[in-house]
Amino acid sequence: MDGGLGGGPEGRPDGGLSLRILRGETVLVLALSLGASGVSALISFIGALTRPGGLKDQAAMLNSSHAPGRPWLDLAWQLFGIATALVPVALVAHLLIRERVGGLRAVGFDGRRPGFDMSRGAGVAAVIGGSGLLLYLGARAAGFNLTVVPEGLPDVWWKFPVLIASAVQNAVVEEVIVVGYLLRRLGQLRWTPVAALAASAVLRGSYHLYQGIGGFVGNMVMGVIFVLLYRRWGRVGPLVAAHALIDIVAFLGYALLAGKVGWLPTV
């Protein structure tokens, strides 16, 4: 991988950009993306805690309809949401191009090693996906988690393509920003590797807090594993592949199985 400034995925600045500028840039990128999502999730979780009834009796809805009964308008809103969610990734690419480190190639999100990315990603998805499902079911049964509803789209022709596109968008945004970009910037800001790992993991957990304590803890653990894998492989490509596969199985699996199997919670 092209480590860029100072070498390695978490290289130090070479004097081209001051620490103050890098610090401000990092705050702005997070404020426009997953940092803002973390604050939103915290507010949502407080609302769920203070609402009458237990957490498991409340729903955390993902991929819902934006224009019920109007499928073409709904599709337009779905595509608009997916496209605009990717804007922070485009911003990160621009900022890395400005550094002259090859854009997203600097964090290993490119087409240079597709076989490596997909094979490693599939292996990671198989391990984390199954354990994550068990953790969710256990946390919900214990009353620590809301009932997660991965999709509530109408039964129209574009339902499954949109769910797949949404899963890929989630994966690209989260892994490029919370792993590749954030670790690079924190390294340049002279954070220790342990502190940077903790920051990345806590951030990942924070924007899943709307699901409950189980979603927060489970995604923090996933965040630790993903950071360690990124440092080993030097690429976010396998992490994007793993995350996309996990979400695709969750979204499509729920769409196909909800109400047909007893072990899958629904509302």
XYZ file of N, CA and C in Angstrom:
801
model
N 0.836 -1.202 0.000
C 0.000 0.000 0.000
C 0.863 1.240 0.000
N 0.391 2.281 -0.707
C 1.095 3.561 -0.704
C 0.789 4.271 0.603
N 1.746 4.279 1.520
C 1.495 4.835 2.843
C 1.435 6.342 2.866
N 1.916 7.020 1.828
C 1.798 8.467 1.786
C 2.759 9.132 2.737
N 2.257 10.147 3.454
C 3.094 10.975 4.296
C 3.721 10.165 5.408
N 5.053 10.072 5.383
C 5.750 9.393 6.479
C 5.745 7.888 6.370
N 5.000 7.299 5.379
C 4.968 5.859 5.201
C 3.962 5.192 6.104
N 3.382 4.048 5.623
C 2.429 3.300 6.430
C 1.066 3.941 6.404
N -0.006 3.157 6.745
C -1.359 3.671 6.689
C -1.632 4.771 7.695
N -0.741 4.994 8.650
C -0.965 6.040 9.639
C 0.254 6.966 9.696
N 0.764 7.331 8.522
C 1.991 8.128 8.455
C 1.856 9.510 9.041
N 2.997 10.142 9.309
C 3.042 11.471 9.906
C 3.086 12.539 8.822
N 2.662 13.776 9.117
C 2.728 14.847 8.142
C 4.179 15.140 7.751
N 4.348 15.618 6.520
C 5.705 15.939 6.086
C 5.943 17.442 6.064
N 5.082 18.191 6.714
C 5.243 19.633 6.754
C 4.348 20.358 5.777
N 3.706 19.607 4.862
C 2.824 20.244 3.899
C 1.566 20.799 4.537
N 1.085 20.118 5.562
C -0.125 20.542 6.263
C 0.170 20.572 7.758
N -0.241 21.639 8.405
C 0.018 21.756 9.841
C -0.908 20.837 10.616
N -0.524 20.519 11.846
C -1.365 19.698 12.701
C -2.712 20.369 12.958
N -2.716 21.673 13.067
C -3.979 22.397 13.304
C -4.934 22.210 12.129
N -4.410 22.292 10.914
C -5.255 22.110 9.737
C -5.771 20.682 9.669
N -4.895 19.707 9.918
C -5.319 18.315 9.883
C -6.369 18.023 10.951
N -6.187 18.625 12.130
C -7.147 18.415 13.214
C -8.511 19.004 12.840
N -8.510 20.209 12.316
C -9.762 20.839 11.909
C -10.436 20.090 10.780
N -9.629 19.620 9.831
C -10.172 18.855 8.707
C -10.848 17.580 9.197
N -10.210 16.881 10.138
C -10.764 15.634 10.657
C -12.093 15.869 11.359
N -12.150 16.920 12.157
C -13.404 17.244 12.853
C -14.509 17.548 11.844
N -14.200 18.287 10.794
C -15.212 18.638 9.802
C -15.704 17.407 9.039
N -14.777 16.524 8.650
C -15.189 15.309 7.942
C -16.120 14.473 8.805
N -15.787 14.314 10.088
C -16.643 13.531 10.976
C -17.971 14.234 11.243
N -17.939 15.558 11.334
C -19.174 16.310 11.571
C -20.124 16.198 10.392
N -19.584 15.960 9.207
C -20.407 15.806 8.014
C -20.809 14.362 7.767
N -20.324 13.437 8.601
C -20.581 12.027 8.316
C -20.884 11.245 9.587
N -19.972 10.373 9.986
C -20.269 9.416 11.044
C -20.246 10.014 12.441
N -19.529 11.119 12.628
C -19.590 11.795 13.920
C -20.989 12.331 14.182
N -21.569 12.950 13.167
C -22.945 13.438 13.290
C -23.910 12.277 13.496
N -23.661 11.154 12.817
C -24.511 9.976 12.995
C -24.430 9.462 14.429
N -23.239 9.564 15.046
C -23.077 9.133 16.422
C -23.911 9.967 17.383
N -23.922 11.276 17.177
C -24.738 12.162 18.026
C -26.215 11.864 17.823
N -26.613 11.689 16.565
C -28.007 11.360 16.264
C -28.426 10.051 16.921
N -27.536 9.047 16.867
C -27.851 7.753 17.474
C -27.985 7.864 18.987
N -27.139 8.696 19.617
C -27.223 8.893 21.064
C -28.554 9.518 21.446
N -28.979 10.538 20.715
C -30.267 11.184 20.993
C -31.403 10.181 20.813
N -31.316 9.371 19.750
C -32.342 8.363 19.500
C -32.395 7.344 20.630
N -31.221 6.932 21.128
C -31.179 5.952 22.208
C -31.764 6.520 23.497
N -31.458 7.773 23.803
C -32.037 8.410 24.991
C -33.554 8.452 24.877
N -34.029 8.754 23.671
C -35.475 8.761 23.451
C -36.091 7.390 23.684
N -35.408 6.338 23.232
C -35.921 4.983 23.425
C -35.920 4.590 24.900
N -34.858 4.982 25.620
C -34.768 4.657 27.042
C -35.863 5.332 27.856
N -36.221 6.529 27.481
C -37.191 7.307 28.258
C -38.630 7.107 27.776
N -38.814 6.271 26.772
C -40.151 5.977 26.267
C -40.737 4.821 27.067
N -42.032 4.844 27.354
C -42.633 3.726 28.103
C -42.433 2.407 27.374
N -42.203 1.342 28.146
C -41.994 0.029 27.555
C -40.525 -0.311 27.444
N -40.227 -1.590 27.249
C -38.849 -2.040 27.144
C -38.260 -1.771 25.777
N -36.927 -1.850 25.714
C -36.246 -1.596 24.447
C -36.647 -2.601 23.372
N -36.785 -3.871 23.743
C -37.066 -4.886 22.727
C -38.455 -4.736 22.116
N -39.316 -3.964 22.775
C -40.658 -3.723 22.239
C -40.683 -2.536 21.289
N -39.537 -1.889 21.116
C -39.418 -0.767 20.193
C -38.596 -1.191 18.983
N -38.777 -0.497 17.883
C -38.129 -0.895 16.637
C -37.109 0.139 16.186
N -35.992 -0.358 15.660
C -35.005 0.481 14.982
C -35.102 0.137 13.504
N -35.685 1.034 12.725
C -35.970 0.754 11.321
C -34.839 1.220 10.416
N -34.404 0.354 9.538
C -33.425 0.683 8.505
C -34.106 0.534 7.144
N -33.672 1.303 6.168
C -34.165 1.156 4.793
C -35.689 1.182 4.712
N -36.268 2.250 5.203
C -37.722 2.379 5.175
C -38.175 3.152 3.937
N -39.445 3.072 3.656
C -40.011 3.795 2.506
C -40.061 5.288 2.793
N -39.748 6.092 1.785
C -39.819 7.545 1.925
C -41.054 8.143 1.257
N -41.754 7.332 0.463
C -42.964 7.809 -0.212
C -43.907 6.625 -0.393
N -44.535 6.169 0.695
C -45.420 4.998 0.613
C -46.506 5.175 -0.437
N -46.700 4.136 -1.232
C -47.728 4.175 -2.257
C -47.317 4.882 -3.537
N -46.111 5.423 -3.575
C -45.618 6.135 -4.762
C -44.238 5.570 -5.108
N -44.190 4.399 -5.746
C -42.927 3.660 -5.912
C -41.848 4.402 -6.694
N -42.201 5.155 -7.708
C -41.172 5.858 -8.478
C -40.572 7.008 -7.679
N -41.417 7.722 -6.952
C -40.913 8.795 -6.094
C -40.069 8.198 -4.966
N -40.531 7.076 -4.426
C -39.784 6.392 -3.380
C -38.410 5.978 -3.898
N -38.348 5.433 -5.105
C -37.069 5.041 -5.688
C -36.144 6.240 -5.831
N -36.705 7.362 -6.270
C -35.882 8.574 -6.416
C -35.289 8.983 -5.077
N -36.087 8.923 -4.009
C -35.586 9.274 -2.687
C -34.529 8.275 -2.210
N -34.747 6.992 -2.473
C -33.770 5.979 -2.063
C -32.419 6.222 -2.736
N -32.435 6.464 -4.048
C -31.188 6.688 -4.781
C -30.525 7.988 -4.357
N -31.342 8.998 -4.088
C -30.807 10.269 -3.610
C -30.098 10.080 -2.271
N -30.712 9.326 -1.361
C -30.111 9.092 -0.049
C -28.804 8.327 -0.145
N -28.758 7.320 -0.995
C -27.537 6.537 -1.166
C -26.425 7.405 -1.752
N -26.760 8.190 -2.775
C -25.752 9.027 -3.440
C -25.204 10.090 -2.499
N -26.069 10.770 -1.777
C -25.600 11.849 -0.903
C -24.811 11.304 0.287
N -25.121 10.088 0.724
C -24.360 9.493 1.827
C -22.910 9.232 1.430
N -22.654 9.109 0.135
C -21.298 8.839 -0.341
C -20.466 10.106 -0.526
N -21.087 11.274 -0.382
C -20.356 12.528 -0.586
C -19.161 12.656 0.366
N -19.286 12.318 1.666
C -18.100 12.404 2.532
C -16.939 11.528 2.059
N -17.237 10.411 1.420
C -16.166 9.573 0.865
C -15.478 10.301 -0.281
N -16.277 10.965 -1.111
C -15.690 11.765 -2.190
C -14.822 12.883 -1.617
N -15.260 13.473 -0.505
C -14.468 14.513 0.144
C -13.143 13.946 0.655
N -13.195 12.777 1.277
C -11.970 12.133 1.756
C -11.033 11.852 0.585
N -11.571 11.361 -0.523
C -10.750 11.110 -1.705
C -10.076 12.392 -2.174
N -10.835 13.491 -2.181
C -10.279 14.792 -2.586
C -9.144 15.218 -1.648
N -9.365 15.056 -0.351
C -8.345 15.465 0.618
C -7.071 14.626 0.483
N -7.234 13.342 0.172
C -6.066 12.484 0.001
C -5.361 12.753 -1.332
N -6.118 13.151 -2.335
C -5.498 13.578 -3.594
C -4.685 14.844 -3.368
N -5.206 15.735 -2.542
C -4.490 16.966 -2.209
C -3.148 16.661 -1.550
N -3.090 15.571 -0.802
C -1.833 15.164 -0.178
C -0.855 14.544 -1.169
N -1.340 14.279 -2.377
C -0.536 13.622 -3.414
C -0.115 12.208 -3.000
N -1.075 11.483 -2.418
C -0.799 10.103 -2.019
C -1.674 9.109 -2.797
N -2.295 9.583 -3.871
C -3.062 8.668 -4.707
C -4.519 8.534 -4.352
N -5.081 9.494 -3.621
C -6.494 9.423 -3.276
C -6.797 8.232 -2.385
N -7.900 7.536 -2.668
C -8.316 6.413 -1.830
C -7.373 5.224 -1.931
N -6.477 5.249 -2.912
C -5.448 4.216 -2.978
C -4.576 4.238 -1.716
N -4.464 5.394 -1.093
C -3.637 5.519 0.112
C -4.164 4.685 1.269
N -5.468 4.388 1.269
C -6.038 3.571 2.341
C -6.436 2.186 1.831
N -6.030 1.866 0.614
C -6.288 0.533 0.090
C -7.702 0.311 -0.383
N -8.349 1.366 -0.922
C -9.671 1.197 -1.521
C -9.539 1.480 -3.011
N -9.212 0.442 -3.752
C -8.966 0.556 -5.187
C -9.171 -0.822 -5.806
N -8.905 -0.916 -7.091
C -9.135 -2.186 -7.776
C -7.883 -2.986 -8.033
N -6.835 -2.734 -7.271
C -5.570 -3.404 -7.547
C -5.568 -4.871 -7.139
N -6.319 -5.236 -6.093
C -6.289 -6.611 -5.579
C -7.706 -7.131 -5.304
N -8.548 -7.232 -6.327
C -9.943 -7.625 -6.101
C -10.090 -9.021 -5.514
N -9.264 -9.975 -5.982
C -9.350 -11.328 -5.440
C -9.003 -11.378 -3.967
N -7.950 -10.673 -3.591
C -7.542 -10.605 -2.183
C -8.646 -9.977 -1.346
N -9.174 -8.851 -1.811
C -10.198 -8.134 -1.048
C -11.445 -8.992 -0.843
N -11.910 -9.646 -1.924
C -13.147 -10.415 -1.828
C -12.954 -11.688 -1.010
N -11.847 -12.382 -1.182
C -11.647 -13.628 -0.439
C -11.486 -13.360 1.052
N -10.655 -12.372 1.396
C -10.496 -12.034 2.810
C -11.806 -11.496 3.383
N -12.493 -10.678 2.601
C -13.754 -10.116 3.062
C -14.807 -11.175 3.322
N -14.891 -12.169 2.455
C -15.871 -13.238 2.641
C -15.583 -14.029 3.910
N -14.302 -14.276 4.176
C -13.944 -14.998 5.395
C -14.303 -14.222 6.650
N -14.001 -12.934 6.640
C -14.324 -12.094 7.793
C -15.838 -12.013 7.985
N -16.574 -11.861 6.887
C -18.034 -11.768 6.972
C -18.636 -13.032 7.565
N -18.107 -14.197 7.197
C -18.638 -15.460 7.701
C -18.483 -15.563 9.217
N -17.345 -15.098 9.722
C -17.088 -15.176 11.164
C -17.888 -14.127 11.932
N -17.800 -12.871 11.481
C -18.439 -11.779 12.226
C -19.947 -11.781 12.048
N -20.425 -12.139 10.854
C -21.863 -12.130 10.615
C -22.614 -13.064 11.540
N -22.133 -14.295 11.661
C -22.812 -15.265 12.516
C -22.753 -14.900 13.991
N -21.577 -14.488 14.460
C -21.448 -14.119 15.872
C -22.242 -12.846 16.172
N -22.301 -11.927 15.205
C -23.064 -10.702 15.404
C -24.551 -10.973 15.548
N -25.063 -11.915 14.763
C -26.476 -12.279 14.869
C -26.781 -12.869 16.239
N -25.909 -13.746 16.723
C -26.115 -14.346 18.048
C -26.079 -13.282 19.146
N -25.150 -12.322 19.024
C -25.066 -11.249 20.006
C -26.336 -10.412 20.000
N -26.846 -10.093 18.805
C -28.075 -9.300 18.700
C -29.248 -10.034 19.343
N -29.417 -11.309 19.028
C -30.536 -12.062 19.581
C -30.438 -12.146 21.108
N -29.204 -12.339 21.619
C -29.016 -12.405 23.061
C -29.284 -11.075 23.740
N -28.781 -9.973 23.137
C -28.981 -8.650 23.727
C -30.455 -8.263 23.716
N -31.154 -8.602 22.657
C -32.588 -8.286 22.593
C -33.359 -9.096 23.624
N -33.034 -10.381 23.752
C -33.728 -11.219 24.732
C -33.503 -10.717 26.150
N -32.308 -10.150 26.394
C -31.989 -9.624 27.720
C -32.567 -8.226 27.952
N -33.172 -7.634 26.930
C -33.773 -6.313 27.062
C -32.827 -5.160 26.852
N -31.648 -5.422 26.278
C -30.653 -4.375 26.068
C -30.684 -3.787 24.662
N -31.511 -4.350 23.795
C -31.498 -3.937 22.394
C -32.909 -3.734 21.881
N -33.045 -2.776 20.971
C -34.301 -2.622 20.262
C -34.428 -3.761 19.244
N -35.623 -3.955 18.721
C -35.816 -4.898 17.633
C -35.386 -4.217 16.340
N -34.332 -4.727 15.726
C -33.814 -4.128 14.506
C -34.611 -4.650 13.316
N -35.162 -3.734 12.545
C -35.917 -4.076 11.335
C -35.072 -3.629 10.144
N -34.315 -4.536 9.519
C -33.374 -4.128 8.474
C -33.993 -3.512 7.244
N -35.252 -3.813 6.970
C -35.868 -3.188 5.804
C -37.382 -3.152 5.956
N -37.948 -2.074 5.400
C -39.392 -1.928 5.389
C -39.852 -1.358 4.059
N -39.206 -1.796 2.989
C -39.518 -1.288 1.650
C -40.722 -2.013 1.059
N -41.427 -1.378 0.156
C -42.560 -2.050 -0.500
C -42.064 -3.163 -1.422
N -42.949 -4.095 -1.743
C -42.597 -5.207 -2.628
C -42.701 -4.762 -4.085
N -41.674 -4.044 -4.522
C -41.605 -3.558 -5.904
C -40.321 -4.076 -6.545
N -40.177 -3.879 -7.837
C -39.072 -4.487 -8.588
C -37.695 -4.004 -8.151
N -37.635 -2.781 -7.599
C -36.336 -2.228 -7.239
C -35.938 -2.503 -5.784
N -36.749 -3.226 -5.059
C -36.491 -3.438 -3.630
C -35.124 -4.068 -3.373
N -34.839 -5.201 -3.986
C -33.585 -5.892 -3.705
C -32.364 -5.160 -4.251
N -32.414 -4.592 -5.463
C -31.265 -3.783 -5.902
C -30.963 -2.614 -4.970
N -31.994 -1.955 -4.463
C -31.780 -0.829 -3.555
C -31.198 -1.314 -2.231
N -31.658 -2.438 -1.729
C -31.103 -2.977 -0.480
C -29.624 -3.327 -0.655
N -29.260 -3.899 -1.795
C -27.855 -4.219 -2.056
C -27.032 -2.940 -2.163
N -27.556 -1.946 -2.894
C -26.846 -0.669 -3.026
C -26.686 0.009 -1.673
N -27.701 -0.076 -0.821
C -27.625 0.518 0.512
C -26.553 -0.167 1.354
N -26.469 -1.494 1.247
C -25.457 -2.243 1.992
C -24.058 -1.854 1.549
N -23.847 -1.740 0.246
C -22.532 -1.363 -0.268
C -22.186 0.068 0.148
N -23.162 0.954 0.089
C -22.922 2.349 0.520
C -22.521 2.414 1.988
N -23.235 1.680 2.842
C -22.877 1.647 4.263
C -21.430 1.195 4.448
N -21.068 0.139 3.732
C -19.735 -0.427 3.874
C -18.655 0.547 3.427
N -18.858 1.175 2.287
C -17.853 2.108 1.765
C -17.678 3.292 2.707
N -18.791 3.899 3.131
C -18.714 5.079 3.998
C -18.012 4.740 5.313
N -18.448 3.666 5.953
C -17.918 3.357 7.283
C -16.449 2.949 7.235
N -16.096 2.061 6.331
C -14.718 1.558 6.351
C -13.719 2.584 5.834
N -14.082 3.342 4.817
C -13.161 4.362 4.314
C -12.938 5.448 5.349
N -14.016 5.880 6.023
C -13.889 7.009 6.945
C -13.432 6.573 8.330
N -14.093 5.583 8.921
C -13.823 5.265 10.328
C -12.571 4.407 10.496
N -12.106 3.779 9.426
C -10.872 3.003 9.513
C -9.760 3.697 8.719
N -9.873 3.691 7.395
C -8.779 4.204 6.581
C -8.429 5.657 6.840
N -9.413 6.528 6.697
C -9.159 7.967 6.844
C -8.835 8.335 8.295
N -9.665 7.880 9.234
C -9.488 8.303 10.628
C -8.150 7.817 11.182
N -7.791 6.568 10.917
C -6.518 6.069 11.435
C -5.336 6.813 10.816
N -5.442 7.133 9.550
C -4.368 7.900 8.907
C -4.210 9.262 9.565
N -5.328 9.951 9.743
C -5.257 11.287 10.321
C -4.806 11.246 11.784
N -5.309 10.322 12.564
C -4.907 10.252 13.973
C -3.427 9.904 14.091
N -2.921 9.076 13.186
C -1.497 8.805 13.179
C -0.693 10.057 12.870
N -1.173 10.839 11.905
C -0.497 12.092 11.556
C -0.573 13.111 12.688
N -1.641 12.991 13.495
C -1.796 13.887 14.643
C -1.079 13.360 15.889
N -0.303 12.309 15.685
C 0.568 11.754 16.724
C -0.198 11.057 17.862
N -1.373 10.512 17.544
C -2.048 9.652 18.500
C -1.296 8.322 18.555
N -1.299 7.686 19.709
C -0.698 6.361 19.811
C -1.590 5.355 19.076
N -1.023 4.231 18.632
C -1.838 3.213 17.965
C -3.010 2.716 18.809
N -2.799 2.576 20.110
C -3.878 2.105 20.983
C -4.992 3.139 21.079
N -4.627 4.410 21.219
C -5.635 5.473 21.301
C -6.412 5.591 19.999
N -5.722 5.471 18.865
C -6.393 5.549 17.572
C -7.351 4.378 17.392
N -6.932 3.180 17.792
C -7.815 2.012 17.719
C -9.064 2.233 18.569
N -8.875 2.728 19.790
C -10.013 2.968 20.680
C -10.964 4.004 20.101
N -10.420 5.079 19.534
C -11.260 6.124 18.956
C -12.086 5.584 17.799
N -11.460 4.800 16.928
C -12.162 4.220 15.794
C -13.262 3.272 16.251
N -12.950 2.420 17.229
C -13.932 1.446 17.713
C -15.103 2.128 18.416
N -14.816 3.133 19.250
C -15.892 3.842 19.959
C -16.770 4.604 18.963
N -16.150 5.210 17.960
C -16.937 5.907 16.946
C -17.870 4.931 16.239
N -17.350 3.774 15.849
C -18.198 2.777 15.180
C -19.357 2.361 16.084
N -19.065 2.136 17.351
C -20.140 1.758 18.256
C -21.156 2.872 18.440
N -20.680 4.128 18.460
C -21.564 5.254 18.780
C -22.683 5.429 17.759
N -22.366 5.273 16.469
C -23.428 5.519 15.492
C -24.329 4.296 15.280
N -24.085 3.228 16.057
C -25.015 2.103 16.104
C -25.800 2.081 17.415
N -25.626 3.100 18.248
C -26.281 3.123 19.552
C -27.799 3.197 19.433
N -28.319 3.671 18.300
C -29.769 3.719 18.114
C -30.387 2.321 18.201
N -29.561 1.271 18.017
C -30.057 -0.099 18.117
C -30.121 -0.576 19.564
N -29.393 0.094 20.454
C -29.345 -0.322 21.843
C -27.933 -0.658 22.286
N -27.810 -1.123 23.520
C -26.497 -1.443 24.077
C -25.815 -2.563 23.285
N -26.587 -3.554 22.861
C -26.015 -4.647 22.087
C -25.390 -4.160 20.796
N -26.076 -3.241 20.101
C -25.531 -2.690 18.868
C -24.266 -1.896 19.111
N -24.236 -1.171 20.220
C -23.052 -0.381 20.567
C -21.856 -1.278 20.860
N -22.034 -2.245 21.750
C -20.927 -3.111 22.156
C -20.477 -3.995 20.999
N -21.424 -4.587 20.299
C -21.080 -5.477 19.204
C -20.287 -4.786 18.117
N -20.666 -3.572 17.796
C -19.954 -2.846 16.749
C -18.622 -2.296 17.233
N -18.486 -2.035 18.532
C -17.174 -1.685 19.060
C -16.205 -2.846 18.901
N -16.666 -4.042 19.228
C -15.820 -5.229 19.070
C -15.448 -5.414 17.602
N -16.426 -5.262 16.727
C -16.151 -5.346 15.294
C -15.139 -4.285 14.882
N -15.241 -3.100 15.466
C -14.313 -2.024 15.156
C -12.890 -2.362 15.535
N -12.702 -2.993 16.696
C -11.359 -3.402 17.119
C -10.792 -4.416 16.128
N -11.595 -5.406 15.758
C -11.136 -6.438 14.826
C -10.778 -5.822 13.470
N -11.618 -4.909 12.984
C -11.382 -4.311 11.667
C -10.112 -3.450 11.671
N -9.857 -2.737 12.760
C -8.632 -1.940 12.834
C -7.407 -2.855 12.804
N -7.452 -3.938 13.553
C -6.319 -4.866 13.581
C -6.088 -5.494 12.212
N -7.179 -5.829 11.514
C -7.045 -6.397 10.177
C -6.508 -5.368 9.189
N -6.944 -4.130 9.330
C -6.440 -3.074 8.454
C -4.945 -2.873 8.645
N -4.521 -2.906 9.881
C -3.089 -2.735 10.144
C -2.283 -3.927 9.631
N -2.897 -5.084 9.608
C -2.203 -6.267 9.102
C -2.122 -6.248 7.575
N -3.253 -5.906 6.925
C -3.338 -5.983 5.469
C -3.000 -4.664 4.776
N -3.141 -3.545 5.480
C -2.885 -2.249 4.874
C -3.913 -1.831 3.854
N -5.099 -2.415 3.905
C -6.149 -2.124 2.924
C -7.518 -2.129 3.600
N -8.375 -1.185 3.189
C -9.770 -1.240 3.637
C -10.624 -2.057 2.676
N -10.068 -2.425 1.523
C -10.836 -3.200 0.550
C -11.480 -4.443 1.134
N -10.741 -5.305 1.839
C -11.369 -6.489 2.442
C -12.436 -6.139 3.477
N -12.243 -5.030 4.187
C -13.224 -4.622 5.193
C -14.509 -4.141 4.537
N -14.376 -3.409 3.435
C -15.557 -2.979 2.688
C -16.315 -4.205 2.177
N -15.583 -5.183 1.624
C -16.222 -6.396 1.121
C -16.940 -7.145 2.237
N -16.273 -7.292 3.394
C -16.881 -8.000 4.521
C -18.132 -7.287 5.014
N -18.035 -5.992 5.201
C -19.162 -5.211 5.701
C -20.331 -5.273 4.734
N -20.037 -5.138 3.437
C -21.106 -5.187 2.436
C -21.800 -6.545 2.460
N -21.030 -7.619 2.537
C -21.627 -8.958 2.565
C -22.485 -9.161 3.812
N -22.006 -8.687 4.954
C -22.782 -8.813 6.197
C -24.122 -8.093 6.062
N -24.092 -6.858 5.554
C -25.325 -6.085 5.427
C -26.245 -6.642 4.353
N -25.681 -7.120 3.250
C -26.512 -7.700 2.195
C -27.277 -8.910 2.725
N -26.582 -9.796 3.441
C -27.241 -10.968 4.015
C -28.309 -10.547 5.021
N -28.000 -9.530 5.848
C -28.973 -9.070 6.845
C -30.211 -8.465 6.177
N -29.997 -7.595 5.190
C -31.119 -6.912 4.542
C -31.980 -7.893 3.740
N -31.328 -8.681 2.874
C -32.081 -9.601 2.024
C -32.651 -10.748 2.846
N -31.884 -11.211 3.840
C -32.378 -12.289 4.682
C -33.643 -11.890 5.420
N -33.656 -10.680 5.953
C -34.854 -10.216 6.656
C -36.028 -10.109 5.685
N -35.774 -9.551 4.506
C -36.834 -9.392 3.518
C -37.456 -10.736 3.133
N -36.629 -11.769 3.082
C -37.104 -13.083 2.657
C -37.681 -13.921 3.799
N -37.190 -13.706 5.032
C -37.545 -14.604 6.132
C -38.481 -14.018 7.176
N -38.602 -12.682 7.234
C -39.418 -12.047 8.274
C -40.843 -12.603 8.253
N -41.308 -13.047 9.418
C -42.638 -13.593 9.534
C -42.773 -15.055 9.138
N -41.661 -15.642 8.619
C -41.701 -17.038 8.158
C -40.912 -17.969 9.066
N -40.033 -17.425 9.899
C -39.275 -18.234 10.846
C -39.457 -17.659 12.241
N -39.516 -18.533 13.231
C -39.825 -18.067 14.576
C -38.684 -17.389 15.290
N -37.422 -17.669 14.877
C -36.292 -17.138 15.628
C -35.931 -15.701 15.249
N -36.527 -15.181 14.161
C -36.182 -13.841 13.702
C -37.186 -12.831 14.251
N -36.742 -11.936 15.165
C -37.675 -10.980 15.762
C -38.236 -10.001 14.738
N -39.517 -9.732 14.833
C -40.171 -8.740 13.978
C -41.079 -7.876 14.847
N -41.605 -6.820 14.263
C -42.545 -5.957 14.989
C -43.862 -5.891 14.239
